[in-house]
Amino acid sequence: MVIRGKIMVMRKNSLSKTLVLMLIGLIVFGPAPRSFAQQQDANEPEDLFEMSLEELMEVPVVFASSKRLQPITEAASSVEIITAEDIKQSGAINIADVLRDVAGIQVKEPSVSSHAIGVRGFADAQHVLITLDGSSAYLHHVNHTYLNLIPVSLEEIERIEIVKGPGGVFYGGSAFSGVINIVTKTPKQLDGTQVTTVGGSQDTLRSSFLHGRSLKNWDYSVAAGYFKSDYTSPPRDYFMHEDTRTNYGAGRVVYNFGDKSSITADFRQRYSDDAISRHCTNVRNTYFTLRYDEPDFWVRCFYNKQFKNAVNRLLSVDDTNYELEVMRIFKWGKNITSIGGFAKKVDFIVKNNTGDKHQSDIEDYAIKAENEYHATDHFIFTLGGRAEYFSEVDLVGLGRGSIIYKPTEDQRLAATIASGYYLPSLAQLYGWGGILPFQFNPSLNEEKITSYELSYYGPLTKKIKLKSAIFYNEYRGLISNDFSAALTNSADAHQYGLELGFNYVLTNWLTGFANYTYQNIDRSDLGSLEVDPKNMVNFGFHAKSGKWLSGLTFHYVDKFYEIYDAANPALGRLSAAQKVDPYITVDARIAYKPKDNLEFALTAFNLFNDRHYESNPVGWIGADKVDRRIMASVTYRF
Amino acid sequence: MKIKVYIFTALVLTLPLGFLAPQAQAGHTPTHEYRIKAAFLYNFIKFVDWPKEKMADSNEPIIIGIIGEDPFEKAFEPIKNKKVKGKKIVIKRFQGLEESKQSDEQTALIRKCHMLFICASEKEKLREIINLVKDDGVLTVGEVKGFLESGGIINFLMEDKKVVFEINNHAAKQARLKIRSKLLRLAKRVIPEKPSNEDKS
């Protein structure tokens, strides 16, 4: 057996850079906000007593960082939360649009049926893990998450948790630059029936139905949704459709054993007649989850299958994933140790229409542990690690450590070092019978990342909250897949960046947010080519007056040179980097709520119609331009 | 095979940190959950009206009693100099009911409280404690299933690790307490003033 895994060791030069970055961070964040000083006098957290009942009921918690619910101020990684209310107020018609407001996230829309997400760069949709209630939506054949194909509707989402930086301790190889966990509403949270219908430009129609109830020890919910929209450009090939149509259905049953434990069965399926930038048809995504939960123990079994026909039925792809995860949390006073095991099996079959068949079976086993040590009321240390056996790469390991200073309940200053890896896809390892344009290589190793981050979260004043981070990432063995030779782990890179975000309450009827992202990457294969936008700016306002609500959001994305085919990740690297020009979008929404359970809304995306590309504009699967979209919606709850 | 040894050693080394954690530390540090619950108790005072005789003496503080094994520890420290409704807040801690009953003075002090948080350790004595204070205008608060059905007035629940609460407004009325509409509106469940078969849910 060849042992390829290596423990990542910080180089001397990177250590010094990290120390410099951390020093800068300390200087930047050093002038203590008002409440720091108060805290030192009182020596106890005071903020909770200043909160209203509504705020106390919504003190943010996060699951994704350490796979257990914890206060956001105690998370080992930098975390952002998008709530159900944020989603509703955004008027978004897909999950990707919801993510556009978040600092450090780049959203690409190659077409209305396909989106690629990047966290701190790498917006190729391969390097970010997307999970639904903690279960991976990731497919190993192209190492891609088809965000639009996840069987869930926007209205079913309770919150979206975004972990920035490697999240591999609990998620493994696919959580390279971040984790996005979509948390659905429980039947208790649904508690009734809700119907939403949205229609508008480009012949778009989106509707959803949700129903949830509790009956003694049983909870159940059902959900269904439909989406249809025209593409903004004519078909590029005879078999491509002019529009995309998709529907989904879901059902969940929960049996509660008293207060403390429960067993849940969740089945969901989405069918799309046209998807992934118009060259895949009959795409069926099926998820089945069976889990047993106790407060400090859970077992999760997950089945995720995708079947699709591609390129006018030139080939069919069948990717089946089985996951088993067991987690146990030990509490020693305030100190917490999480330890778990994970097993995954992937069966992948691709057939082409000449009868050729490729089959792969992957096995993936991991043990993971993290300890959270509360040294004092205000200092928390975390240290965690993961050892993973991945049948195609062998043994790999990673770790995460953080020091969290929490002067008050709602402040967090953290220094985090985390490592991660990206495991090569089956397409990169084995190709698919010569269909893909690059030359595969079964000897590919994992790509590696080591991330150093200093982050702050907390109030600046009573009305303004600051969320900021500086980070430095080192990459080793990036797969440099040019088309002239077999793929190799030949590229290294380093990246640094800054995220600065503010949430503010201007008056009791006007709130808003603003954030700025700077990121810069140097790659050994591409030099300082701006493969990610260097600057991104988002800001917005939300106003509420009586029965009226309104919002205005602004996004600016700097130019960048796309190197990966975000429209179809199976195709890998583009033969030449394609420039995507900077663009600005302004979105506006106005809603009227005549009753608590009824809302009418009108939303305009890209209000000033800056027709722009967000992804590679050329080639057979070039991106569509993003146009203005005006939508009317009605939501009724009973 | 060295690399395997390193990784497994790192994992194994991670764990003992938890075991080594000084237990005494936990004894002085309220958990996040109880800091939030303490803030809720503080907020409840603003939305509850007590009988006149209970609030007549403007020099008397508002007393929050905690009976049983106290999980709050220092969680109330930040409000030691604060006033609500023009009154200072005093926290009084009582041992379990069995111990408290042995002293008339302790029993009288319990009945004098404005709010009584009944800790989970007193689960078996719920009805007895509630009966002890039912005629004294005491807002009883608990955190166990069936608290409202036992005659308690406000009960904390955990939902998705967020603290929420439910209210027995019928019991509040019997205790001559008026719970304001905002608090009732935010409750996850309300047993209405006049008993009926269907609770609001």
Short mmCIF file of C-alpha atoms in Angstrom, two decimals, chain A residues 14 17-22 24-25 29 78 103-105 118-122 164-166 177 414-418 449-456 468-475 494-500 516-521 532-534 536:
data_model
loop_
_atom_site.label_atom_id
_atom_site.label_comp_id
_atom_site.label_asym_id
_atom_site.label_seq_id
_atom_site.Cartn_x
_atom_site.Cartn_y
_atom_site.Cartn_z
CA SER A 14 4.33 31.08 5.68
CA LYS A 17 3.46 35.79 6.89
CA THR A 18 0.80 34.42 9.16
CA LEU A 19 2.26 36.16 12.17
CA VAL A 20 2.42 39.42 10.25
CA LEU A 21 -1.21 38.99 9.14
CA MET A 22 -2.28 38.23 12.69
CA ILE A 24 -2.08 43.45 11.40
CA GLY A 25 -5.36 41.94 12.44
CA PHE A 29 -9.22 45.00 15.66
CA SER A 78 -15.77 31.73 10.76
CA ALA A 103 -18.92 38.46 2.11
CA GLY A 104 -16.37 36.09 0.56
CA ILE A 105 -18.90 34.22 -1.56
CA GLY A 118 -17.06 29.76 -4.45
CA VAL A 119 -16.06 30.51 -0.88
CA ARG A 120 -12.87 32.59 -0.80
CA GLY A 121 -12.17 31.80 -4.42
CA PHE A 122 -12.40 28.48 -6.27
CA LYS A 164 -15.57 29.73 5.60
CA GLY A 165 -12.25 27.98 5.31
CA PRO A 166 -11.55 24.25 5.42
CA SER A 177 -12.59 26.01 1.04
CA ALA A 414 -10.73 34.00 16.94
CA ALA A 415 -7.47 32.81 15.45
CA THR A 416 -7.90 29.59 13.48
CA ILE A 417 -5.54 27.29 11.64
CA ALA A 418 -7.18 24.59 9.56
CA ILE A 449 -5.02 23.66 1.71
CA THR A 450 -3.76 25.16 4.95
CA SER A 451 -5.67 28.20 6.10
CA TYR A 452 -4.77 30.80 8.72
CA GLU A 453 -7.52 33.14 9.78
CA LEU A 454 -8.14 35.89 12.27
CA SER A 455 -11.79 36.84 12.62
CA TYR A 456 -13.98 39.10 14.73
CA SER A 468 -14.66 40.64 9.69
CA ALA A 469 -11.83 38.29 8.85
CA ILE A 470 -8.37 38.30 7.37
CA PHE A 471 -6.99 35.07 6.03
CA TYR A 472 -3.97 33.56 4.37
CA ASN A 473 -4.25 30.24 2.53
CA GLU A 474 -1.54 27.99 1.18
CA TYR A 475 -2.33 25.44 -1.51
CA HIS A 494 -1.01 31.18 -1.93
CA GLN A 495 -3.90 33.50 -1.31
CA TYR A 496 -4.71 36.25 1.12
CA GLY A 497 -7.83 38.23 1.69
CA LEU A 498 -10.01 40.42 3.82
CA GLU A 499 -13.72 40.37 4.57
CA LEU A 500 -15.34 43.32 6.29
CA TYR A 516 -16.52 44.24 1.26
CA THR A 517 -14.31 41.37 0.14
CA TYR A 518 -10.73 41.53 -1.10
CA GLN A 519 -8.93 38.41 -2.24
CA ASN A 520 -5.73 37.80 -4.14
CA ILE A 521 -4.29 34.49 -5.30
CA ASP A 532 -11.15 35.19 -8.68
CA PRO A 533 -12.60 38.70 -8.54
CA LYS A 534 -10.28 40.79 -6.39
CA MET A 536 -16.63 42.36 -4.23
#
